[in-house]
Amino acid sequence: AWEDAGVYTISLSAMNSAGTVSDTHQITISDVPIAGLSASNDSPTWLGEVTTLSATIVSGTNVSFTWDFGDGETGSGEVVTHRYAAGVYTATVTASNTAGEMTATTVVTIQARVYWQYVPLVVKRESG
């Protein structure tokens, strides 16, 4: 069994009382094409916290994942984290191997915290 795609040479020898026969052959091992790529994230995320983005596939071998976070930054891996500014972003993941590539997107929402401040209201009543 081969773990990596490529061209391999195999040798075979058979012998008996009449002698030995040997031969070589080349075999090609290909990656399984990527299928069923999807992207997700754990937003909405509060401003200042990290967002976790995940890519999943139904099938494929020796797959690498690259991310365009939608804010000018990039990353790599099946599961990545990123810190965004407040706003809404479309992150794109590309899954690739020697059989091809696929892309998927996920929308990321980053929320700024709103702090309410209560100011007491003082009403002065004038006499008169």
Short mmCIF file of C-alpha atoms in Angstrom, two decimals:
data_model
loop_
_atom_site.label_atom_id
_atom_site.label_comp_id
_atom_site.label_asym_id
_atom_site.label_seq_id
_atom_site.Cartn_x
_atom_site.Cartn_y
_atom_site.Cartn_z
CA ALA A 1 0.00 0.00 0.00
CA TRP A 2 1.25 3.49 -0.87
CA GLU A 3 0.29 6.56 1.11
CA ASP A 4 1.35 9.10 -1.52
CA ALA A 5 0.28 9.48 -5.11
CA GLY A 6 2.97 8.89 -7.70
CA VAL A 7 4.51 6.40 -10.11
CA TYR A 8 6.15 3.37 -8.50
CA THR A 9 8.19 0.53 -9.96
CA ILE A 10 7.47 -2.95 -8.67
CA SER A 11 9.58 -6.05 -9.28
CA LEU A 12 8.44 -9.64 -9.25
CA SER A 13 10.53 -12.79 -9.37
CA ALA A 14 9.31 -16.35 -9.58
CA MET A 15 11.55 -19.40 -9.43
CA ASN A 16 11.26 -23.13 -9.59
CA SER A 17 13.52 -26.04 -10.51
CA ALA A 18 13.51 -24.91 -14.14
CA GLY A 19 14.88 -21.46 -13.38
CA THR A 20 13.94 -17.90 -12.41
CA VAL A 21 11.78 -15.37 -14.20
CA SER A 22 11.83 -11.69 -13.21
CA ASP A 23 9.91 -8.70 -14.46
CA THR A 24 9.24 -5.07 -13.46
CA HIS A 25 6.16 -2.94 -13.93
CA GLN A 26 5.29 0.66 -13.22
CA ILE A 27 2.08 1.42 -11.40
CA THR A 28 0.45 4.78 -10.91
CA ILE A 29 -1.18 5.63 -7.58
CA SER A 30 -3.58 8.55 -7.85
CA ASP A 31 -5.18 10.66 -5.14
CA VAL A 32 -8.89 10.22 -4.61
CA PRO A 33 -10.61 13.32 -6.05
CA ILE A 34 -12.05 15.80 -3.56
CA ALA A 35 -15.82 15.70 -3.12
CA GLY A 36 -18.31 17.36 -0.81
CA LEU A 37 -16.24 20.29 0.47
CA SER A 38 -18.03 22.50 2.97
CA ALA A 39 -16.88 25.40 5.15
CA SER A 40 -18.29 26.56 8.49
CA ASN A 41 -17.41 28.87 11.38
CA ASP A 42 -18.48 29.57 14.94
CA SER A 43 -19.61 33.17 14.43
CA PRO A 44 -21.18 35.45 15.42
CA THR A 45 -18.03 36.30 17.32
CA TRP A 46 -17.43 39.27 19.58
CA LEU A 47 -14.89 41.83 18.44
CA GLY A 48 -11.45 40.92 19.83
CA GLU A 49 -12.16 37.19 20.11
CA VAL A 50 -10.98 34.53 17.66
CA THR A 51 -13.27 32.89 15.15
CA THR A 52 -12.75 29.20 14.39
CA LEU A 53 -13.26 28.16 10.76
CA SER A 54 -13.52 24.52 9.66
CA ALA A 55 -13.40 22.70 6.34
CA THR A 56 -14.82 19.21 5.81
CA ILE A 57 -14.83 16.88 2.82
CA VAL A 58 -16.79 13.76 2.00
CA SER A 59 -13.87 12.15 0.17
CA GLY A 60 -10.36 12.90 -1.03
CA THR A 61 -6.80 11.89 -0.14
CA ASN A 62 -3.71 13.98 0.62
CA VAL A 63 -5.82 17.14 0.74
CA SER A 64 -4.37 20.52 1.70
CA PHE A 65 -6.60 23.43 2.75
CA THR A 66 -5.86 27.13 2.19
CA TRP A 67 -8.04 29.97 3.48
CA ASP A 68 -8.72 33.49 2.27
CA PHE A 69 -10.33 35.05 5.35
CA GLY A 70 -11.98 37.82 3.31
CA ASP A 71 -10.10 40.61 5.07
CA GLY A 72 -6.80 40.43 3.19
CA GLU A 73 -5.33 37.71 5.43
CA THR A 74 -4.77 34.03 4.60
CA GLY A 75 -4.16 30.78 6.46
CA SER A 76 -3.86 27.05 5.97
CA GLY A 77 -5.24 23.94 7.59
CA GLU A 78 -8.47 22.02 7.94
CA VAL A 79 -9.36 23.95 11.12
CA VAL A 80 -8.00 27.49 11.58
CA THR A 81 -8.58 30.46 13.86
CA HIS A 82 -8.56 34.13 12.92
CA ARG A 83 -9.17 37.45 14.65
CA TYR A 84 -11.28 39.89 12.62
CA ALA A 85 -12.25 43.54 12.86
CA ALA A 86 -15.98 44.22 13.33
CA GLY A 87 -18.05 43.51 10.22
CA VAL A 88 -19.29 40.75 7.92
CA TYR A 89 -16.80 38.75 5.84
CA THR A 90 -16.93 35.92 3.32
CA ALA A 91 -14.15 33.41 4.01
CA THR A 92 -13.16 31.06 1.19
CA VAL A 93 -11.43 27.71 1.64
CA THR A 94 -9.70 25.89 -1.23
CA ALA A 95 -9.10 22.16 -0.89
CA SER A 96 -6.54 20.72 -3.30
CA ASN A 97 -4.68 17.54 -4.14
CA THR A 98 -3.10 16.07 -7.27
CA ALA A 99 -6.56 15.13 -8.58
CA GLY A 100 -7.90 18.70 -8.50
CA GLU A 101 -9.29 21.40 -6.26
CA MET A 102 -12.58 22.69 -4.88
CA THR A 103 -13.67 25.86 -3.10
CA ALA A 104 -16.37 26.65 -0.55
CA THR A 105 -17.36 29.78 1.37
CA THR A 106 -18.73 30.67 4.77
CA VAL A 107 -20.02 34.03 6.04
CA VAL A 108 -18.36 35.34 9.22
CA THR A 109 -20.05 37.96 11.42
CA ILE A 110 -18.05 39.93 13.99
CA GLN A 111 -20.02 42.01 16.48
CA ALA A 112 -18.81 44.95 18.53
CA ARG A 113 -20.01 44.87 22.11
CA VAL A 114 -22.43 47.58 23.07
CA TYR A 115 -22.23 48.86 26.61
CA TRP A 116 -25.18 50.79 27.90
CA GLN A 117 -24.55 53.56 30.34
CA TYR A 118 -27.38 54.87 32.41
CA VAL A 119 -27.31 58.49 33.44
CA PRO A 120 -29.65 59.48 36.22
CA LEU A 121 -32.18 62.07 35.31
CA VAL A 122 -32.66 64.79 37.91
CA VAL A 123 -35.74 66.91 37.58
CA LYS A 124 -35.73 70.18 39.44
CA ARG A 125 -39.06 71.61 40.12
CA GLU A 126 -39.29 75.36 40.29
CA SER A 127 -41.64 76.89 42.78
CA GLY A 128 -43.68 79.73 41.90
#
